[in-house]
Each structure stands twice: as C-alpha cells, then as structure tokens.
Amino acid sequence: MGPGIDGETSEHIERIQSQARASNEPAAAGDAPADAPATDVPSRKRQKKKTSPWWAHFTEGEKTEDGSYTATCIYCGYVIIQGNQKGTSALKGHIKKGCKKIPREKRFKPDAMQYMLQASIEKGKDRGFMSLTCHFIDDQWKMRKRIINFTNLPSPHTGKNISNAIYEKFVLWNLDKRVFCLVLDNATSNDVCIKELLSTSSFQKELPVGGNIFHQRCACHVLNLIVQDGLGVLTDQIANVREAMKYIRNSQSRMEKFNLAISQAKAPKKKPAWDVPTRWNSTFLMLQLALELKDAIIRYDTLDPDFEYCPTDDVWDNVHILVEHLRVFYEATNKLSGTKYPTLNLFFPEFCEVFLNIKKMCNHPNLFVVGMGKKMFTKWDKYWSTGSVLLAIGCMLDPRCKIDVVEYYFRELYPSGDAATFIESLKQVLNALFNEYSESNPTSQSQSTTSSSHSRSAASSSVSNTKAGLKEFLNVRKTSEPIKSELEEYLTQPLDLASMDDEFDILAWWKLKVPKYPIMAKMARDILAVPISTVASESTFSIAGRTLSPVRSSLSDESLEALICAQDWLRASVTEQGGAFGDVMWSSDEAFGDGTICGQYSFGYDEAWSAGTCTSIFSLAPWT
C-alpha cells in the first residue's frame, strides 16, 4: 500500500441512506383484525417525502407544543429546533461548518513524507477556479499525482486571496506541515501569494531550508513566455507564411496546381497546413513544413498569377533561422512536460541549453535574431533567479550527472569566474537540506555508525597479542578520520556512465540504493517528485490559457469539483494499470482539422451529475 490518504471512508453512506429512507417512509398503520370495522383504524396523513439531501444527516423529532420540530445530528447529537417551515439552512450550516464528528473527505497520512503541490488558476464562463494538484512518489517508487481540489476562487484574484485559498486546502488535507514546494505560474499575483504564505511563521518553519526552495515557477509556462516574445519580433514574416499556406489549401483547383508544383520541384508530397496562433508549437510545425515545401511554393508562384503571398528570400532566411532556434524550445518542452516520470533531474541541463541558445541569438549577425534573443533573456533570467537552486539539486540526484554536470554548465553560464561562487552556495543549501533529513531520520544515521563500529570490533578480536601495538595505532588513526556522510559518499562515487541513455529509470535506481543511502534515497523520493510544470503535455504549448467549456462552467461549484476530481482520480487508477482514459473536461485543440495543424475537439460527457450522487467522491480514490 503506497503513501496517500487515510481517515474515515464513505462506509457511513449506506447507513445514512438507510436512515434517510427510514425517516422518509410513511408511518404504517397498526395490524388490525380483518373483520374489524373500518372506523377502528385511525387515519393518518401520508408523510411528505423530504427532498433535501441535508436531511440524510439528521433524524426528525416529534412536533412540540408550539408547532416547531427538532432535528438531531446523527453524528454528534446536536439538536436543531426547526420552525413550522422546516427550512434546511440550519441543517446545511451545521454539517458544512459546525459538526466536528462528521466523516470528512480523506486526508493524507501523517507520515514523514513531503508532498509537492502545484496550483493554477483556470478560467470559466464567468468565474475563476483554483486547481490544486498533489505530486508524490509512492512506496513502489512510481510517480503519482491527484487533483485534490478544484474550487471557486472569488474575484479579485489577488495574491492574498490566492494564498488564503491555498493555505485553507493545505490545512484541510493535513498538508500544512509537510509541503516541500509549491509550483505556480509566472504571474505577479503568484509572487505576492508566496510572500503571504511565507509570512506565516508557523508555516515557514516547517518548510525545508526555511522555505528557500519553496517557490518554483512553472518552467513550461516560462518557456511559453520566452517563445512568445521571440515570435513577436517576426510577426509579419510568420503571417506571410500563414497566408500562403491558407491560399493554396482553400481551393481544390489550387491544390491541383500545387501538386503539379510538388512534382516539378521534386518536393515532399505533403499538404500545406496553417497554425493555430494560440499554440506556438503549431506555428513551429507550420514553419517547419513550409521550409520542406519551399521549392514547391516558389514553383507554384510561377503557375498561379493570382498568388500574392510567396515569401521573399529574406523571409525564407528569417523563417529558417527561427525554426532552428525554436527547435530547442520545442524539444525541451516535449521532454519536460511529462507527469508519469520525473522531470526535475532532466530540466537543469535542458534549461541551460536554452540559455546558451539565447546567448547565441544575442550575438547573431541577423538583427531580427538579436532582438529575439534580448527579449528572451529577460524572461529566462527572471526564472533562473528563483528556480536554479532546486533544478541543480535535482540534477545532482541523477547518478549520471551529480556535481560534475552542474559545475560544467555553471562554468558555461558564468565564464567570468562567478561559477565557483554559485557552486559553493549550492553545496551549502544541499548540505543544509541533507542535515535536516538526517535529523528527522536519526535511526538511519545511527544504524550506519553502529555498523561501522561493529566491524572494527570484530576485526580487533582477530588480531594477535604480538601485534597489539600496531592494532592500537591503526585504530587511533582510523577513528580520528572523519566518517563520510551519505551525501559525501554519494557525490564522491564515479558517475553511472553505463546508464547514459533516455531509457534510464532514475526511480528504479534509487529504489535499489535505499539500503546503501537511506537518507539520500528519502531526499530523492521527495525532491524528484517536484513537477516543473503546472500543465500536462497536452497544454504545454498553449498560450491562450486553460479554459473550461461553457457547459462545464454552468455547473455548480460542488458538481464541477466532483466531476473534475473524479475524472482525474479515475483516470489515474485506470492508466496506472495500463489502460486509457479520455479527456471529458476540457475544450482542447490537439487534433488535426481541415487545413490547420491543430484543430478543435471536445469529448462528450453525461452532464446529469448531481451532488446527491457524489456525496463522497473521494471514496473512489485508488489510494486505499
């Protein structure tokens, strides 16, 4: 059984429902003799069935002299006096806020594990929502994630309001003392949110290294912002290519001419396609396709006198340069947006390569490229200033990299000599983090020391008396030498170069090293669960934001949260067993449409979802 959630389950539902049915049953007449006169049977008014779901938590008492009724909570025995109208507002208020004994949603186990949280703001038709997702690595060393809340976030979405909403959920799920880090989008309000959370001393003191690595920006969001700035410099050239592709594709006769141009130019037999401007990966793919069809497009210009969109040589040159530089971002985003495998250890070298690419752009002879590079650098530097420490630590926990790869890239990034300063400060943070884990796991450390002492004692018993002096001399020297910590032992071991391939399973490696490095393995289990993105792979390239469909936006807050959390948890339970589970929540734009590289699709779903059928949606959780 992996780490996850425990507490009261929804076993009380059957009891609640049976009690509700009993309270809703009309009172039966007493058994009367068959030959008794009808007048002997007292007539009773049929009891009206209660439709409010809140009565399922109460038993109704007898009518009092003043005409009022009583309702007794089936959990804590609290008695509520009802007037003649029998309203349920008081019942609802007691269950939602007053009752202390009602079985709540499941909470996370009170273990020593640290959890990684990511929060994002979603847009509805006329409301805003906050999604809170928990990431962790279970006992089987598998990556897990669950959306634990999807709640309405009233306007304004200020940093203080966001922080209050997040902290409330931390407490609700028993996570306020076991949060390792929080991943947020790159927004000013989120920066204020972090400051508000860290201003709570009781919360900050529970964070690793005093909260210095608590805030992590969404790396894929940062890459999106960097790319947006770069694409903005070449807006006209990109529009030129887009219009050329649309013109050819929007007519059957033009396509016939274009196929002829393909044959004459001996170009690849591919159809022109244009992009969805809100998804920069589709722009990249469109430009890449245009370069492949360049000769055919130029040839088509000679076949169609009405064609006015043929790019000039300068435009083709700029597009070629843009594609080469965007490829770095495209491949990095594809690689780093996964949720089923650790990405923190992969991102440090990838992000450093992005920066080195930006440096090349800033020194490029083409002025367009220089302009792109300068805009990109501003966004990169903002992220790097807050996220580089944890990224580097994640890289060091990769046995193929350790401190060696970090030192290499720091020297590439800071050739002026500042690399040594950054590396030293990084080591200090890593040592402080290791010491905190050691203090919270004294058993592992003492076992290691005891084992070493036992070995020395056994060796001394086998030494002959004639060599007692030599034995004493050697023992004194050996005991005077400092014993290496697990961290020092791990970092001084040679790199695992035999595993330098994309199929390397870092979690399996650390799982095998638990007996040798128990404290380091616990660190790795917590740190490698850190997500570097607040979005899954299907959303990483979008610059339009994640938006609920109008149909889902019309649902009540409770039903919407039940629907989204249920889908996420059910999908997880299916996919973790090797199955497939489609998306039924979001309007997405992944599929290929008519002429576009990214069209629109939306799965259907039965909207008949009521709060009554979702009384305890978290009982569906696979973490049992």
XYZ file of C-alpha atoms in Angstrom, residues 67-555:
489
model
C -45.643 23.729 16.449
C -41.898 23.526 15.834
C -39.835 20.436 15.116
C -36.416 19.201 16.187
C -33.659 17.746 14.032
C -30.881 15.721 15.681
C -27.499 15.289 14.020
C -26.748 11.579 13.592
C -23.011 12.200 14.118
C -22.680 14.443 17.156
C -26.221 14.509 18.590
C -26.617 18.264 18.211
C -30.284 19.287 18.273
C -31.626 21.981 15.965
C -35.071 23.460 16.616
C -36.988 23.997 13.386
C -39.910 26.337 12.864
C -43.115 25.475 11.069
C -41.471 25.963 7.667
C -38.876 23.230 8.252
C -36.140 25.025 6.331
C -32.824 23.262 5.825
C -30.443 26.229 6.029
C -29.591 25.459 9.652
C -29.033 21.792 8.806
C -26.712 22.680 5.948
C -24.775 25.155 8.082
C -24.221 22.610 10.850
C -22.990 19.863 8.518
C -20.683 22.107 6.493
C -19.214 24.150 9.339
C -20.442 23.145 12.778
C -20.272 19.358 13.096
C -16.886 18.131 14.290
C -17.612 14.416 14.082
C -18.858 14.014 10.528
C -16.501 11.844 8.452
C -14.742 14.296 6.192
C -13.015 13.735 2.901
C -9.970 11.535 3.132
C -6.771 13.207 4.211
C -3.132 12.450 3.695
C -1.489 10.097 6.141
C 0.525 11.646 8.961
C 3.792 10.161 7.685
C 7.174 11.835 7.294
C 6.849 12.177 3.552
C 6.994 15.588 1.873
C 4.472 16.465 -0.824
C 4.801 18.665 -3.896
C 1.844 20.884 -4.712
C 1.053 22.780 -7.859
C -1.660 25.405 -8.128
C -3.113 27.050 -11.209
C -5.950 29.437 -11.953
C -8.487 28.228 -14.501
C -10.998 30.382 -16.364
C -14.703 29.604 -16.543
C -17.552 31.374 -18.308
C -17.962 33.983 -15.593
C -15.965 32.544 -12.711
C -12.420 31.741 -11.752
C -11.272 28.444 -10.257
C -8.197 27.281 -8.418
C -6.883 23.816 -9.187
C -4.614 22.198 -6.584
C -2.694 19.068 -7.580
C -0.549 16.900 -5.326
C 2.519 15.068 -6.671
C 4.407 12.335 -4.848
C 6.324 9.089 -5.306
C 4.676 6.082 -3.694
C 6.181 3.097 -1.860
C 6.727 1.341 -5.182
C 8.739 4.336 -6.411
C 6.175 5.329 -9.014
C 5.191 8.906 -9.853
C 1.678 9.757 -8.739
C -0.472 12.867 -8.985
C -4.013 13.728 -7.948
C -6.150 16.828 -8.287
C -7.263 17.239 -4.689
C -9.282 20.437 -5.082
C -10.940 22.415 -7.834
C -12.687 25.263 -6.093
C -14.267 28.563 -6.995
C -11.860 31.452 -6.451
C -13.842 34.667 -5.978
C -12.578 37.853 -7.578
C -10.314 39.681 -7.280
C -7.574 37.100 -7.806
C -5.061 38.937 -5.667
C -2.017 37.295 -4.174
C -3.530 37.425 -0.688
C -6.787 35.787 -1.778
C -4.890 33.058 -3.624
C -2.632 32.401 -0.624
C -5.628 32.171 1.730
C -7.345 29.682 -0.581
C -4.202 27.562 -0.917
C -3.421 27.507 2.801
C -7.008 26.575 3.604
C -6.642 23.488 1.402
C -3.266 22.662 2.939
C -4.923 22.502 6.352
C -7.960 20.615 5.033
C -5.749 17.862 3.617
C -3.372 17.769 6.592
C -0.523 19.035 4.416
C 0.327 22.320 6.117
C 3.353 20.776 7.850
C 4.519 18.515 5.025
C 4.713 20.701 1.934
C 8.073 20.621 0.168
C 7.421 23.150 -2.565
C 4.664 24.866 -4.485
C 4.725 25.276 -8.270
C 2.904 28.297 -9.670
C 2.550 30.092 -12.973
C 4.779 33.048 -13.701
C 2.466 35.866 -12.518
C 2.870 38.850 -10.200
C -0.108 37.797 -8.077
C 1.550 34.423 -7.514
C 4.728 36.130 -6.311
C 2.620 38.004 -3.754
C 0.918 34.722 -2.834
C 4.271 33.155 -1.967
C 5.248 36.133 0.203
C 1.942 35.860 2.060
C 2.414 32.148 2.696
C 5.997 32.598 3.893
C 4.937 35.436 6.195
C 3.161 32.840 8.335
C 5.980 31.815 10.662
C 4.308 28.579 11.782
C 4.122 27.506 8.136
C 7.567 28.720 7.085
C 9.412 26.923 9.887
C 8.045 23.592 8.650
C 9.444 24.112 5.140
C 12.793 22.629 4.048
C 15.749 25.033 4.476
C 13.471 27.758 5.763
C 11.412 27.975 2.587
C 14.344 28.962 0.356
C 13.289 26.414 -2.254
C 9.547 26.561 -1.570
C 8.549 28.617 -4.614
C 9.028 27.105 -8.041
C 7.808 28.758 -11.222
C 6.172 26.691 -13.942
C 9.085 26.047 -16.285
C 6.936 25.278 -19.319
C 4.992 28.482 -18.762
C 8.284 30.370 -18.718
C 9.314 28.683 -21.973
C 5.981 29.732 -23.466
C 6.586 33.340 -22.452
C 10.105 33.245 -23.858
C 8.845 31.883 -27.176
C 6.000 34.419 -27.326
C 8.481 37.271 -27.083
C 10.601 35.715 -29.793
C 7.682 35.164 -32.167
C 6.524 38.729 -31.654
C 9.629 40.033 -33.417
C 8.794 38.140 -36.629
C 5.011 38.565 -36.648
C 4.845 39.853 -40.230
C 7.035 37.090 -41.661
C 5.025 34.398 -39.865
C 1.765 35.922 -41.127
C 3.175 35.873 -44.672
C 3.819 32.124 -44.482
C 0.416 31.500 -42.870
C -1.464 33.323 -45.643
C 0.492 31.461 -48.320
C -0.482 28.111 -46.812
C -4.129 29.138 -46.442
C -4.355 30.438 -50.009
C -3.129 27.191 -51.531
C -5.161 24.886 -49.300
C -8.509 26.714 -49.559
C -9.250 25.697 -53.150
C -9.344 22.346 -54.887
C -8.043 23.834 -58.141
C -5.150 25.456 -56.297
C -4.301 22.173 -54.628
C -4.172 20.504 -58.051
C -1.738 23.158 -59.248
C 0.268 22.779 -56.054
C 0.521 19.019 -56.544
C 1.883 19.749 -60.006
C 4.391 22.165 -58.449
C 5.428 19.456 -55.991
C 6.107 17.040 -58.843
C 8.091 19.587 -60.822
C 10.119 20.739 -57.792
C 10.533 17.153 -56.501
C 9.383 18.317 -53.078
C 7.846 16.086 -50.378
C 4.237 15.104 -51.098
C 2.676 16.940 -48.171
C -0.360 19.177 -47.915
C 0.022 22.799 -46.809
C -1.316 23.478 -43.327
C -1.505 26.550 -41.165
C -1.237 27.070 -37.452
C -3.446 27.966 -34.507
C -1.885 31.234 -33.305
C -2.575 30.490 -29.635
C -0.385 27.374 -29.785
C 3.199 28.151 -30.618
C 4.104 24.543 -31.326
C 1.658 24.599 -34.241
C 3.414 27.748 -35.502
C 6.732 25.936 -35.261
C 5.335 22.929 -37.139
C 3.792 25.185 -39.798
C 7.097 26.981 -40.404
C 8.960 23.674 -40.465
C 6.500 22.308 -43.034
C 6.793 25.491 -45.099
C 10.561 25.050 -45.293
C 10.092 21.483 -46.525
C 7.687 22.772 -49.207
C 9.754 25.864 -50.024
C 10.704 24.763 -53.546
C 7.121 23.738 -54.305
C 5.748 27.077 -53.068
C 8.254 29.004 -55.175
C 7.342 26.867 -58.189
C 3.620 27.379 -57.513
C 4.189 31.140 -57.685
C 5.038 30.727 -61.369
C 1.895 28.646 -62.025
C -0.674 30.919 -60.361
C -0.585 34.592 -61.412
C -3.040 35.499 -58.604
C -0.748 34.159 -55.871
C 0.477 37.204 -53.917
C 1.814 35.544 -50.784
C 5.030 33.902 -51.930
C 7.647 34.726 -49.245
C 10.724 36.644 -50.321
C 14.247 35.329 -49.914
C 14.695 37.434 -46.763
C 11.523 35.988 -45.268
C 12.672 32.447 -46.057
C 16.032 33.168 -44.394
C 14.382 34.537 -41.257
C 11.969 31.610 -41.099
C 14.853 29.154 -41.391
C 16.725 30.832 -38.534
C 13.578 30.983 -36.401
C 12.833 27.281 -36.877
C 16.352 26.281 -35.868
C 16.140 28.279 -32.639
C 12.555 27.274 -31.836
C 13.523 23.618 -32.187
C 15.463 23.842 -28.908
C 12.357 25.071 -27.066
C 10.075 22.594 -28.822
C 12.177 19.572 -27.897
C 12.736 20.801 -24.339
C 9.021 21.362 -23.752
C 8.114 17.949 -25.175
C 10.666 16.287 -22.934
C 9.813 18.140 -19.760
C 6.021 18.140 -19.730
C 5.528 14.550 -18.631
C 3.694 13.603 -15.446
C 4.468 9.875 -15.341
C 8.221 10.218 -14.929
C 10.496 12.626 -13.029
C 11.404 15.754 -14.945
C 13.269 17.781 -12.323
C 16.554 15.942 -12.885
C 16.236 16.463 -16.650
C 15.446 20.142 -16.670
C 18.690 21.681 -15.424
C 20.779 20.701 -18.471
C 17.850 21.381 -20.821
C 17.250 24.847 -19.415
C 20.954 25.621 -19.534
C 20.976 24.621 -23.205
C 18.071 27.005 -23.767
C 20.101 29.824 -22.233
C 23.179 29.001 -24.287
C 20.944 29.106 -27.367
C 19.652 32.538 -26.292
C 23.244 33.750 -25.884
C 23.979 32.689 -29.450
C 20.923 34.576 -30.637
C 22.079 37.753 -28.876
C 25.381 37.554 -30.794
C 23.821 36.645 -34.148
C 24.610 38.842 -37.204
C 20.890 38.996 -38.082
C 19.254 41.937 -36.269
C 15.900 40.137 -36.074
C 17.542 37.284 -34.188
C 19.375 39.690 -31.869
C 16.060 41.344 -30.999
C 14.517 37.962 -30.244
C 17.451 36.945 -28.066
C 17.375 40.084 -25.926
C 13.656 39.739 -25.217
C 14.044 36.063 -24.405
C 16.919 36.678 -21.998
C 14.798 38.905 -19.733
C 12.237 36.149 -19.180
C 14.903 33.478 -18.743
C 16.803 35.469 -16.117
C 13.665 36.021 -14.013
C 13.008 32.293 -13.787
C 16.632 31.348 -13.261
C 16.999 33.697 -10.297
C 14.407 31.762 -8.262
C 14.435 28.234 -9.648
C 18.056 27.400 -10.356
C 18.889 26.001 -6.897
C 16.266 23.252 -6.851
C 16.888 22.473 -10.528
C 20.574 21.975 -9.784
C 19.827 19.793 -6.738
C 17.524 17.648 -8.855
C 20.301 17.260 -11.410
C 22.777 16.264 -8.685
C 20.429 13.485 -7.590
C 20.826 11.949 -11.036
C 23.701 9.416 -10.733
C 24.666 10.196 -14.327
C 25.212 13.878 -13.527
C 25.875 14.649 -9.844
C 28.001 17.738 -9.207
C 30.040 17.273 -12.392
C 27.309 18.270 -14.853
C 26.235 21.169 -12.629
C 29.787 22.517 -12.487
C 30.151 22.220 -16.253
C 27.031 24.242 -17.010
C 27.725 26.840 -14.331
C 31.092 27.468 -15.929
C 29.415 27.774 -19.332
C 26.848 30.197 -17.960
C 29.268 32.266 -15.894
C 32.645 32.270 -17.661
C 33.786 35.372 -15.735
C 34.550 33.336 -12.625
C 31.256 33.620 -10.753
C 30.671 29.891 -11.263
C 32.696 28.975 -8.149
C 30.522 31.258 -6.012
C 27.302 29.735 -7.315
C 28.584 26.192 -6.841
C 29.665 26.899 -3.258
C 26.286 28.407 -2.350
C 24.583 25.412 -3.953
C 26.637 22.999 -1.841
C 25.661 24.901 1.295
C 21.964 24.552 0.506
C 22.394 20.864 -0.319
C 24.271 20.201 2.939
C 21.642 22.074 4.951
C 18.892 20.057 3.294
C 20.712 16.781 3.939
C 21.254 17.710 7.598
C 17.530 18.376 8.022
C 16.704 14.961 6.592
C 19.370 13.366 8.814
C 17.904 14.976 11.929
C 14.423 13.782 11.025
C 15.757 10.252 10.365
C 18.260 9.601 13.192
C 17.697 5.844 13.014
C 19.255 5.558 9.561
C 22.334 7.522 10.592
C 22.850 5.602 13.836
C 22.490 2.276 12.063
C 25.260 3.248 9.661
C 27.561 4.327 12.504
C 26.781 1.230 14.573
C 27.582 -0.993 11.624
C 30.998 0.618 11.204
C 31.810 0.308 14.917
C 30.796 -3.350 14.961
C 33.108 -4.098 12.025
C 36.067 -2.511 13.802
C 35.364 -4.504 16.985
C 35.196 -7.773 15.094
C 38.450 -7.019 13.339
C 40.235 -6.198 16.608
C 39.339 -9.544 18.187
C 41.211 -11.399 15.463
C 44.486 -9.550 15.922
C 47.164 -11.441 17.809
C 48.607 -10.101 21.029
C 52.012 -9.693 19.398
C 50.523 -7.006 17.143
C 48.528 -5.223 19.839
C 50.570 -2.052 19.487
C 50.078 -1.935 15.741
C 46.378 -2.572 16.191
C 46.045 0.265 18.662
C 47.980 2.605 16.383
C 45.816 1.783 13.383
C 42.596 2.083 15.374
C 43.535 5.513 16.686
C 44.326 6.740 13.183
C 41.161 5.266 11.721
C 38.862 6.662 14.401
C 40.463 10.081 14.048
C 39.481 10.197 10.390
C 36.022 11.719 9.854
C 33.331 9.309 8.718
C 31.825 10.342 5.390
C 28.171 11.175 5.349
C 25.839 9.572 2.842
C 25.875 12.782 0.836
C 29.669 12.868 0.638
C 29.802 9.166 -0.155
C 27.253 9.546 -2.956
C 28.893 12.580 -4.542
C 32.389 11.068 -4.489
C 31.319 7.871 -6.237
C 32.014 7.730 -10.013
C 29.252 8.744 -12.384
C 26.965 5.978 -13.601
C 28.012 6.400 -17.224
C 26.704 2.955 -18.130
C 23.168 4.355 -17.892
C 23.644 7.344 -20.209
C 20.541 6.772 -22.304
C 16.994 8.077 -22.498
C 15.551 4.863 -21.074
C 17.283 5.291 -17.712
C 14.838 4.864 -14.814
C 16.118 7.098 -12.042
C 13.414 5.981 -9.609
C 14.343 2.320 -10.051
C 17.994 3.252 -9.433
C 17.207 4.996 -6.144
C 14.874 2.208 -5.083
C 17.802 -0.216 -5.273
C 20.034 2.197 -3.341
C 17.748 2.535 -0.306
C 19.827 0.104 1.837
C 23.064 1.911 0.951
C 21.799 5.509 1.049
C 18.632 5.510 3.203
C 18.664 9.260 3.889
C 19.699 10.251 0.376
C 17.025 7.941 -1.030
C 14.385 9.692 1.066
C 15.629 13.038 -0.217
C 15.494 11.770 -3.783
C 11.995 10.390 -3.299
C 10.735 13.784 -2.170
C 12.724 16.052 -4.480
C 12.303 14.077 -7.706
C 8.527 14.302 -7.291
C 8.693 18.074 -7.811
C 6.840 18.958 -11.037
C 8.453 21.662 -13.121
C 5.212 22.445 -14.886
C 1.658 23.271 -13.823
C 0.248 21.824 -17.036
C 0.240 18.423 -18.666
C 1.744 17.726 -22.063
C -1.491 18.462 -23.920
C -1.463 22.050 -22.629
C 2.197 22.983 -22.520
C 2.303 24.714 -25.898
C -0.862 26.764 -25.446
C -0.543 30.486 -24.837
C -4.302 31.012 -24.570
C -4.681 29.699 -21.039
C -6.733 26.753 -19.852
C -10.446 27.437 -20.170
C -13.466 25.439 -19.064
C -16.080 24.810 -21.719
C -19.334 26.802 -21.363
C -21.262 23.645 -20.450
C -18.944 22.786 -17.565
C -18.874 26.407 -16.442
C -22.646 26.288 -15.962
C -22.371 23.550 -13.322
